mmCIF file with all atom_site columns, C-alpha atoms in Angstrom:
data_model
loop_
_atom_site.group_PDB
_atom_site.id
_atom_site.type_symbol
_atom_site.label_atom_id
_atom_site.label_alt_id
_atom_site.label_comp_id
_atom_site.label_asym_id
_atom_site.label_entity_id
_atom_site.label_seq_id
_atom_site.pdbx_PDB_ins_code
_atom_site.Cartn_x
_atom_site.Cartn_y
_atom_site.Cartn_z
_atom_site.occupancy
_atom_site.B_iso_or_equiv
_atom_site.pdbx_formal_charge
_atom_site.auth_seq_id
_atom_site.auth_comp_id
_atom_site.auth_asym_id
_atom_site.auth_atom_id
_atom_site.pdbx_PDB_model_num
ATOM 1   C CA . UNK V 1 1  ? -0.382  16.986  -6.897  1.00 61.00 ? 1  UNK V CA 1
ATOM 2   C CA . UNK V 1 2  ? 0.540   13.879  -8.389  1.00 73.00 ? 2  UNK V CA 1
ATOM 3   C CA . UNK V 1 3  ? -2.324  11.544  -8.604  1.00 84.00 ? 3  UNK V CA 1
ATOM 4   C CA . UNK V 1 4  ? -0.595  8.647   -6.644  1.00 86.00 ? 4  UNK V CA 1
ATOM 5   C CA . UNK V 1 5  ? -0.014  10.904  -3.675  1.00 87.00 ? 5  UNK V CA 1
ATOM 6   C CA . UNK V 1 6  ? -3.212  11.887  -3.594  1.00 88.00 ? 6  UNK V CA 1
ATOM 7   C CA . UNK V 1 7  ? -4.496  8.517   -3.945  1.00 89.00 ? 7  UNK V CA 1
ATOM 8   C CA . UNK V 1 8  ? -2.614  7.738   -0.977  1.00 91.00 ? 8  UNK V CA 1
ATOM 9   C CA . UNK V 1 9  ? -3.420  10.715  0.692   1.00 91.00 ? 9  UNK V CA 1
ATOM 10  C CA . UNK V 1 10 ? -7.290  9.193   1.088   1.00 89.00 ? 10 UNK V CA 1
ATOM 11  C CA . UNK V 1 11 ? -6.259  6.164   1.795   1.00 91.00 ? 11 UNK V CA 1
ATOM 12  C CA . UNK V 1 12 ? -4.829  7.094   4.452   1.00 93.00 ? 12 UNK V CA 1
ATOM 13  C CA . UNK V 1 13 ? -7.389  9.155   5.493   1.00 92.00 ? 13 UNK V CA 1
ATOM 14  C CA . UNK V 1 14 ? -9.456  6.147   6.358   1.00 91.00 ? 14 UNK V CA 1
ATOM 15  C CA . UNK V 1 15 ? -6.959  4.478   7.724   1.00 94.00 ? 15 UNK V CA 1
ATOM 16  C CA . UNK V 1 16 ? -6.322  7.364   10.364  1.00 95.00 ? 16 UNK V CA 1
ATOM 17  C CA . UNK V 1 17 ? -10.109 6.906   11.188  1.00 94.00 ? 17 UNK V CA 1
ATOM 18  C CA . UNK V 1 18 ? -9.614  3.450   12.705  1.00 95.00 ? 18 UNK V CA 1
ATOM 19  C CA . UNK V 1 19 ? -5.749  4.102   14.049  1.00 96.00 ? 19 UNK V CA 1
ATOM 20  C CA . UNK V 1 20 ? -6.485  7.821   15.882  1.00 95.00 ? 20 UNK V CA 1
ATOM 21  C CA . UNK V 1 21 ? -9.189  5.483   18.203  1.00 92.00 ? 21 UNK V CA 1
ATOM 22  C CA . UNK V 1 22 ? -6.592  4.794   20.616  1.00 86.00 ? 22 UNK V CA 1
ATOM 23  C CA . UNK V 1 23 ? -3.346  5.545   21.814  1.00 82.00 ? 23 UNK V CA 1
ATOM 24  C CA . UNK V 1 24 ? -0.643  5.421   19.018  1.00 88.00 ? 24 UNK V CA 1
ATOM 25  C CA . UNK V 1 25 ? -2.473  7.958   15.999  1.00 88.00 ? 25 UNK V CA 1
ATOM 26  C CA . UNK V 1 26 ? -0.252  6.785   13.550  1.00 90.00 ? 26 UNK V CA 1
ATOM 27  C CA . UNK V 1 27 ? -0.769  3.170   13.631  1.00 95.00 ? 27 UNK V CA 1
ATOM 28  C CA . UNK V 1 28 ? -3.280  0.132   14.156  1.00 95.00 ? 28 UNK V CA 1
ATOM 29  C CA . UNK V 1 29 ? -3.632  -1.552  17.728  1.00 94.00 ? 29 UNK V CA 1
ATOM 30  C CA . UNK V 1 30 ? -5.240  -5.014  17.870  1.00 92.00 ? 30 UNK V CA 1
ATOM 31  C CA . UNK V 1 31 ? -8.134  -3.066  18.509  1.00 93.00 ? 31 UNK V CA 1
ATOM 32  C CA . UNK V 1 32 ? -8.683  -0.678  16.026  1.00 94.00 ? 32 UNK V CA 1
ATOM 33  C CA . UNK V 1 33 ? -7.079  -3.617  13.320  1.00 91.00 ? 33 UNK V CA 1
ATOM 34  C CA . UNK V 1 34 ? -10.759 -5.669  14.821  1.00 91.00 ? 34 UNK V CA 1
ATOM 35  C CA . UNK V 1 35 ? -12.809 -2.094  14.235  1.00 92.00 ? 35 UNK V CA 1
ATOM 36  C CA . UNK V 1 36 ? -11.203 -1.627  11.207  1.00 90.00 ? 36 UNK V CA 1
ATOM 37  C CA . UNK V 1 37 ? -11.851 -5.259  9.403   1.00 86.00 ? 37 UNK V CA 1
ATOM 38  C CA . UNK V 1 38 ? -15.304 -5.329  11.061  1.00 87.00 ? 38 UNK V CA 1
ATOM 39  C CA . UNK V 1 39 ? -16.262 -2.155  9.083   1.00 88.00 ? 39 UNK V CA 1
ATOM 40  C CA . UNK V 1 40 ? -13.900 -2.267  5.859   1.00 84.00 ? 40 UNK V CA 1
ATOM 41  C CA . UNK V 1 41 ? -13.709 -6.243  5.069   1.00 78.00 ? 41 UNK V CA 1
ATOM 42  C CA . UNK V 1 42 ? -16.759 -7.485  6.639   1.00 76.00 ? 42 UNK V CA 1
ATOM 43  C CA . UNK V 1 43 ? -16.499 -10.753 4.639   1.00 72.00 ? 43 UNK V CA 1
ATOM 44  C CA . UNK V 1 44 ? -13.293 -11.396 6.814   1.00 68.00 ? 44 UNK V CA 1
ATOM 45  C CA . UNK V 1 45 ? -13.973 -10.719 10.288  1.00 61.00 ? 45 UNK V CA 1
ATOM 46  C CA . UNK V 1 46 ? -13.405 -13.643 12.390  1.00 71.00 ? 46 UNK V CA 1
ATOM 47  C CA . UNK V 1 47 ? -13.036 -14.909 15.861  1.00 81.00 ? 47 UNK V CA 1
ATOM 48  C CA . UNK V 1 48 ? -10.353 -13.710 18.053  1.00 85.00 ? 48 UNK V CA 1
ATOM 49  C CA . UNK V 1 49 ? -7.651  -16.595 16.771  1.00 86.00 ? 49 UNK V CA 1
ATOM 50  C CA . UNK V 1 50 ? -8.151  -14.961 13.431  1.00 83.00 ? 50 UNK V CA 1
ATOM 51  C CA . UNK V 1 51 ? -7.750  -11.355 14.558  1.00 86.00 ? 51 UNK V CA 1
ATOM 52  C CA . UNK V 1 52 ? -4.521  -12.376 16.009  1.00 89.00 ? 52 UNK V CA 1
ATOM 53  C CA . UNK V 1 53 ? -3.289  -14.348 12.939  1.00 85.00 ? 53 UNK V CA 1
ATOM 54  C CA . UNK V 1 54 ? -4.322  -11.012 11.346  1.00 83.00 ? 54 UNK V CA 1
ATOM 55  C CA . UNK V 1 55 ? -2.641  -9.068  13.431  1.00 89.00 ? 55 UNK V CA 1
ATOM 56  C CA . UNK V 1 56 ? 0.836   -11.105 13.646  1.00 88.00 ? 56 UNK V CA 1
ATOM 57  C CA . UNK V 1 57 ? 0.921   -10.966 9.710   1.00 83.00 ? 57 UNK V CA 1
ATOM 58  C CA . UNK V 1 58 ? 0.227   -7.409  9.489   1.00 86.00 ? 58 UNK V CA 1
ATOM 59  C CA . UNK V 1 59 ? 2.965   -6.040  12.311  1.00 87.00 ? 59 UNK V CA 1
ATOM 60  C CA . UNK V 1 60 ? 5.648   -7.476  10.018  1.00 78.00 ? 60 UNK V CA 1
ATOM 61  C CA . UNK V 1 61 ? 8.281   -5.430  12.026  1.00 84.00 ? 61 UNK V CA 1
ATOM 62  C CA . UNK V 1 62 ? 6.706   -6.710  15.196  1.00 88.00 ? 62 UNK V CA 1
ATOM 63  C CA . UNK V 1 63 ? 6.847   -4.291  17.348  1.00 88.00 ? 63 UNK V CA 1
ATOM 64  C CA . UNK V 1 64 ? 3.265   -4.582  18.211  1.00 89.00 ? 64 UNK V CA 1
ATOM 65  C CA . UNK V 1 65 ? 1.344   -2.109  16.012  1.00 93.00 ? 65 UNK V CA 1
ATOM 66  C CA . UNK V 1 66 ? 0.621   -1.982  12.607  1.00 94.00 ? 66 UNK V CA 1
ATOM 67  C CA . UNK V 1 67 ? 1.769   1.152   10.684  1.00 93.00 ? 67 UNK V CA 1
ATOM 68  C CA . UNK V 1 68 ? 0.373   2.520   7.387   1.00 94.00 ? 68 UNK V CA 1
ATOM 69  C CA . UNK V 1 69 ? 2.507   1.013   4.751   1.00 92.00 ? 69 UNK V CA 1
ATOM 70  C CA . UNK V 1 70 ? 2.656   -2.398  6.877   1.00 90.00 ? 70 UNK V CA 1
ATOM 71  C CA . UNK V 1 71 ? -1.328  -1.745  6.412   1.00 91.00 ? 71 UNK V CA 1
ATOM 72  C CA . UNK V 1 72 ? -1.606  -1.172  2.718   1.00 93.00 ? 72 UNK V CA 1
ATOM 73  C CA . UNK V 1 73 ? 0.490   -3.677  1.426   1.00 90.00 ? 73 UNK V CA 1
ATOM 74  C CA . UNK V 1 74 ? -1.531  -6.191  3.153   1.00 85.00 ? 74 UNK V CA 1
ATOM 75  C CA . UNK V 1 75 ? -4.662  -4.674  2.266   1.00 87.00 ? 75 UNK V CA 1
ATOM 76  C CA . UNK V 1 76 ? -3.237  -4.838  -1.666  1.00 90.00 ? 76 UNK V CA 1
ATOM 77  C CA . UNK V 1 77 ? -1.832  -8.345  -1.145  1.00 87.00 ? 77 UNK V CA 1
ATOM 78  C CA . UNK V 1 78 ? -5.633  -9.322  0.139   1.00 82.00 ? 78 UNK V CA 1
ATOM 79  C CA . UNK V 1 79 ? -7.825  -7.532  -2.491  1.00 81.00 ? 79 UNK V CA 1
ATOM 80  C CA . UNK V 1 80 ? -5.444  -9.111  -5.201  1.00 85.00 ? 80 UNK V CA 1
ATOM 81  C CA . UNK V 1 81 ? -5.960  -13.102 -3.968  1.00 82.00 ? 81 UNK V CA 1
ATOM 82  C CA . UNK V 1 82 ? -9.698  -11.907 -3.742  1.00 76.00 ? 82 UNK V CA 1
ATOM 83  C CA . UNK V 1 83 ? -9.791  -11.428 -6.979  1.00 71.00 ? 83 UNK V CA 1
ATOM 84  C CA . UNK V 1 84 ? -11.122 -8.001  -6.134  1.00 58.00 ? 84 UNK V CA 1
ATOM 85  C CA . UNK V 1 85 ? -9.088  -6.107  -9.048  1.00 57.00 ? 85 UNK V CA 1
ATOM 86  C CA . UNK W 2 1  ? -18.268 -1.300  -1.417  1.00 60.00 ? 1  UNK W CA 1
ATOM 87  C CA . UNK W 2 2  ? -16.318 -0.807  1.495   1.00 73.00 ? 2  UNK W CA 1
ATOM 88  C CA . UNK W 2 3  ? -14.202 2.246   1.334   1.00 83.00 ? 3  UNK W CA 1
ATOM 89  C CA . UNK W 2 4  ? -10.602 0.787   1.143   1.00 86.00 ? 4  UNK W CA 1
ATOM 90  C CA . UNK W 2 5  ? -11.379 -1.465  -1.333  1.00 87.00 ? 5  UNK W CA 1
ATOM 91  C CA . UNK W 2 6  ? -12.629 1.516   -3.316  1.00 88.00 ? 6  UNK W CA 1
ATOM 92  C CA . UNK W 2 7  ? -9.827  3.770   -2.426  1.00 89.00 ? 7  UNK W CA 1
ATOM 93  C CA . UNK W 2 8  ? -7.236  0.956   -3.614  1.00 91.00 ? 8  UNK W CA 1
ATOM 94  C CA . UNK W 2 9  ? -9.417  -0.081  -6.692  1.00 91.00 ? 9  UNK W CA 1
ATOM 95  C CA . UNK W 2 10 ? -8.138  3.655   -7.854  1.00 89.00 ? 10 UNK W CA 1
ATOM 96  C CA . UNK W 2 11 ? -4.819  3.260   -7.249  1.00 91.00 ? 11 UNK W CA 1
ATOM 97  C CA . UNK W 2 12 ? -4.467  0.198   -8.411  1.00 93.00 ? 12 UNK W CA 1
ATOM 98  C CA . UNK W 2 13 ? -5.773  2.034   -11.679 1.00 92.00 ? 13 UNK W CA 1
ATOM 99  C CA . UNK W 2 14 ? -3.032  4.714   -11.581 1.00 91.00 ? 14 UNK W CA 1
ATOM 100 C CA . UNK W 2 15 ? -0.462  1.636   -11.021 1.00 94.00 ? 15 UNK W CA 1
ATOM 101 C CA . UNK W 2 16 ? -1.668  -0.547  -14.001 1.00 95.00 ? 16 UNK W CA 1
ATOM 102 C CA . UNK W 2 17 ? -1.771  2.327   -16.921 1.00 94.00 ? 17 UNK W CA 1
ATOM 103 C CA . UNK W 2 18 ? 2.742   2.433   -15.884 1.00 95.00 ? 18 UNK W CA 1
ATOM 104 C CA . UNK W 2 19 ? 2.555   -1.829  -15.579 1.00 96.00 ? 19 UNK W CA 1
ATOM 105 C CA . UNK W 2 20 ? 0.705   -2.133  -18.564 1.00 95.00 ? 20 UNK W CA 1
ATOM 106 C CA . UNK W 2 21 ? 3.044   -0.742  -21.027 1.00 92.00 ? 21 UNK W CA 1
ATOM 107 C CA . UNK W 2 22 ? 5.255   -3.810  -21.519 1.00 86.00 ? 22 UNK W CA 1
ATOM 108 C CA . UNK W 2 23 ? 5.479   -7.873  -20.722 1.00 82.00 ? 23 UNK W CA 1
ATOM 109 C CA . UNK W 2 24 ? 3.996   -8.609  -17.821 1.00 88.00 ? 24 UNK W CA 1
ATOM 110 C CA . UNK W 2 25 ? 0.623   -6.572  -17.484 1.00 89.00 ? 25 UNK W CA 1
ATOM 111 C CA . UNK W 2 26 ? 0.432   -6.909  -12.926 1.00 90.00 ? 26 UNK W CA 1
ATOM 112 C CA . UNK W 2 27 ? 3.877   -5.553  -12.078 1.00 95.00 ? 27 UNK W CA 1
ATOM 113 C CA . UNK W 2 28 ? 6.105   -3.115  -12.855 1.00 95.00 ? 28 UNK W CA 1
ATOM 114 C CA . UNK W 2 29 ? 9.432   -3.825  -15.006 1.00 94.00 ? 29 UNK W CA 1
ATOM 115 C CA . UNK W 2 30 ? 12.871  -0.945  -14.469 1.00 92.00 ? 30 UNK W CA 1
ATOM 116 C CA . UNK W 2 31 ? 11.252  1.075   -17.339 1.00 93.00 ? 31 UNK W CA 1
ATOM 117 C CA . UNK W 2 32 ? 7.758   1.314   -16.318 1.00 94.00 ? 32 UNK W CA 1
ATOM 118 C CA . UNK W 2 33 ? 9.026   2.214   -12.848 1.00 91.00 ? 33 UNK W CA 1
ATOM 119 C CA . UNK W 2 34 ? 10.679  4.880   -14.576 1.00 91.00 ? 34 UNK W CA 1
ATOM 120 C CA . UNK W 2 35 ? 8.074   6.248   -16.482 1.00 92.00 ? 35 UNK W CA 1
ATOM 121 C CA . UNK W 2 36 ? 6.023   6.156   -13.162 1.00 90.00 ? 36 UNK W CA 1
ATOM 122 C CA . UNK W 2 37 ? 8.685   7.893   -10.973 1.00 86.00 ? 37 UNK W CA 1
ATOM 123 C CA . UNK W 2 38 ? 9.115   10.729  -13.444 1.00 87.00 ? 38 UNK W CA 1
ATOM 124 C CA . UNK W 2 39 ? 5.455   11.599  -14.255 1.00 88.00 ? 39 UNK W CA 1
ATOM 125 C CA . UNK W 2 40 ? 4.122   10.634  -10.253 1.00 84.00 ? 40 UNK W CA 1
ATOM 126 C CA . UNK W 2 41 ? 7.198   11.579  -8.331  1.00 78.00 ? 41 UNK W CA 1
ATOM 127 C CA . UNK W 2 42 ? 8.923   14.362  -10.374 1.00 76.00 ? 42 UNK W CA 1
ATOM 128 C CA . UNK W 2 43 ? 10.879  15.716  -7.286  1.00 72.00 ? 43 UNK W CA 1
ATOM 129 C CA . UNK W 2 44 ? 12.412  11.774  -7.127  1.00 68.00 ? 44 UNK W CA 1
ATOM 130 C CA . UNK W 2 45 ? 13.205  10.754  -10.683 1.00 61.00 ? 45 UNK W CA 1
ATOM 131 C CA . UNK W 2 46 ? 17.241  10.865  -10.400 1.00 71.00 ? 46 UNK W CA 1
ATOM 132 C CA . UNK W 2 47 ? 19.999  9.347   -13.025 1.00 81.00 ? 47 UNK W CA 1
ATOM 133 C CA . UNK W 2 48 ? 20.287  5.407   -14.160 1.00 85.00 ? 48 UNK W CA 1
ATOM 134 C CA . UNK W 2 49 ? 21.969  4.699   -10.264 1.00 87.00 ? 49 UNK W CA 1
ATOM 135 C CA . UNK W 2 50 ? 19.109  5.848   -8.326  1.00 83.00 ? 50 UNK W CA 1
ATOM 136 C CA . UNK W 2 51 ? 16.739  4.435   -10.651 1.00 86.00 ? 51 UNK W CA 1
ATOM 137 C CA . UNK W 2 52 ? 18.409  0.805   -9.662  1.00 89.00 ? 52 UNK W CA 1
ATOM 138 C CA . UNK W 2 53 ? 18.371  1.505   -6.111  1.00 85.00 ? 53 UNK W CA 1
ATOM 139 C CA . UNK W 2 54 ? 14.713  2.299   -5.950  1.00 83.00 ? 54 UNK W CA 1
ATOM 140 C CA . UNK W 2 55 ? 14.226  -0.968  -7.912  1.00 89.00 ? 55 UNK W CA 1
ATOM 141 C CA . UNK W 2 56 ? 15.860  -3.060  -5.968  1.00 88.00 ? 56 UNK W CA 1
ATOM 142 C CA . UNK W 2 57 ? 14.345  -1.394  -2.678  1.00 83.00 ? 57 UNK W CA 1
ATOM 143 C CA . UNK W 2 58 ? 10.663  -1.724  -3.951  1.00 86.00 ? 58 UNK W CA 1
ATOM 144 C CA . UNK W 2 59 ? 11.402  -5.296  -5.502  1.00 87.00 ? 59 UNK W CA 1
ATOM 145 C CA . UNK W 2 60 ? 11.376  -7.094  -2.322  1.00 78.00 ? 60 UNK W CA 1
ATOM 146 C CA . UNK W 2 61 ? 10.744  -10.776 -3.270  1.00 84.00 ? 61 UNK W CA 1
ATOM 147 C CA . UNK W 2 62 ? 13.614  -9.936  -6.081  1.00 88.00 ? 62 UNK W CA 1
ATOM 148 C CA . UNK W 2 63 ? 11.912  -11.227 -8.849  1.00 88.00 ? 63 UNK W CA 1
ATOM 149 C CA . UNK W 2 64 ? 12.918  -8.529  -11.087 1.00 89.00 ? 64 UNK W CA 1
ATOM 150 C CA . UNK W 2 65 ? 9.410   -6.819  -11.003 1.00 93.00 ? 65 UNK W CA 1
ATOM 151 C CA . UNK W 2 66 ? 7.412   -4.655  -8.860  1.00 94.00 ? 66 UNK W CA 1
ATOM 152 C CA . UNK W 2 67 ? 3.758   -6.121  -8.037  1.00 93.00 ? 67 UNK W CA 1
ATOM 153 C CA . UNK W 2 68 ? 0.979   -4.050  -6.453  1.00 94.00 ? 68 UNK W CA 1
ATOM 154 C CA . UNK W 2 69 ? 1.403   -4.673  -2.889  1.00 92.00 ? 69 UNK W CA 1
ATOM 155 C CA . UNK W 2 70 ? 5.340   -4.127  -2.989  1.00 90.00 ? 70 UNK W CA 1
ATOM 156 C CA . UNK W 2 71 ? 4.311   -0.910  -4.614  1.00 91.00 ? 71 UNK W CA 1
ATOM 157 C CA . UNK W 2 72 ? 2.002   0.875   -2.169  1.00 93.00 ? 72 UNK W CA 1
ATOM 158 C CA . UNK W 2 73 ? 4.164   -0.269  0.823   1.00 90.00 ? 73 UNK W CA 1
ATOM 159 C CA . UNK W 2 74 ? 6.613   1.720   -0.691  1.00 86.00 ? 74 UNK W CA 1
ATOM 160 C CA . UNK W 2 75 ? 4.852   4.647   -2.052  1.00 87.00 ? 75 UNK W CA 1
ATOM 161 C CA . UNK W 2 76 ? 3.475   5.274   2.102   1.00 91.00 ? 76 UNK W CA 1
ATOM 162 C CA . UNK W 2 77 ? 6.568   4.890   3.270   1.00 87.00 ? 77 UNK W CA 1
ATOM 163 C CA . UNK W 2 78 ? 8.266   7.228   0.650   1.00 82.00 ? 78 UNK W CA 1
ATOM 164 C CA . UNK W 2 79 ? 5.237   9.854   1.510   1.00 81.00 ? 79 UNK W CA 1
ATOM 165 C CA . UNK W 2 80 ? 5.207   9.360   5.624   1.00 85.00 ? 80 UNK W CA 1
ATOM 166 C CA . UNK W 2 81 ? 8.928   10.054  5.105   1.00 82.00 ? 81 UNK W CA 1
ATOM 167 C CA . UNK W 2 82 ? 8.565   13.046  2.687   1.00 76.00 ? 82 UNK W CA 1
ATOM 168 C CA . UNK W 2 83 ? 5.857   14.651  5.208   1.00 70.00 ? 83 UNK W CA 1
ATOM 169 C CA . UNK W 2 84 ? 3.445   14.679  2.802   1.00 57.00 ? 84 UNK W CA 1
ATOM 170 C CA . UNK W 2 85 ? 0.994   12.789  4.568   1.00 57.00 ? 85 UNK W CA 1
#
């Protein structure tokens, strides 16, 4: 398999640990988005106003949930202005 | 380390050995997206049309490269789609 995919495929992996807690398995409620920053970017976890800033810049087709890509770029888009890679 | 970090640390990786092989060493130029398609995605690399379309779907601030986080969004959404994940 081609080393991307499988990259991805662990990725998303973790990410199906925080979005199968509830409802929708195949994306991030407000929730499981609070779970998952709480556990994953500890640094970052804030009061509610900033979950729901989170949140509203992470559903970027706003339909309420946040799906896997919608997930990953922001995840990349985060670790890169942390100076994390 | 939290785990996502971790897991994107390693694809970021796998991105920058394809973004590092001309110019501008963060993002992906046409070439270096080609290079990447044909070794990562073998089933996807087409002729010179597709290769433009896929550029100009993953560049999506059309800036005439490909960063990171434009990258991985599209890379999940190419797998979800595919079924591979």
């Amino acid at each position: 398999m081609p080393m991307i995919e499988e990259q991805l495929k662990v990725l998303k992996t973790t990410f199906d640990k925080y979005a199968g807690k509830d409802g929708d398995k195949g994306s991030l409620s407000k929730a499981e988005l609070a779970d998952l920053l709480r556990e994953e970017f500890p640094g970052m976890a804030g009061d509610k106003k900033e979950l729901d800033a989170f949140f509203t810049g992470l559903d970027g087709d706003k339909d309420g949930k946040v799906s896997f890509p919608e997930f990953v770029q922001f995840a990349a888009t985060l670790l890169l202005i942390m100076g994390g890679m």
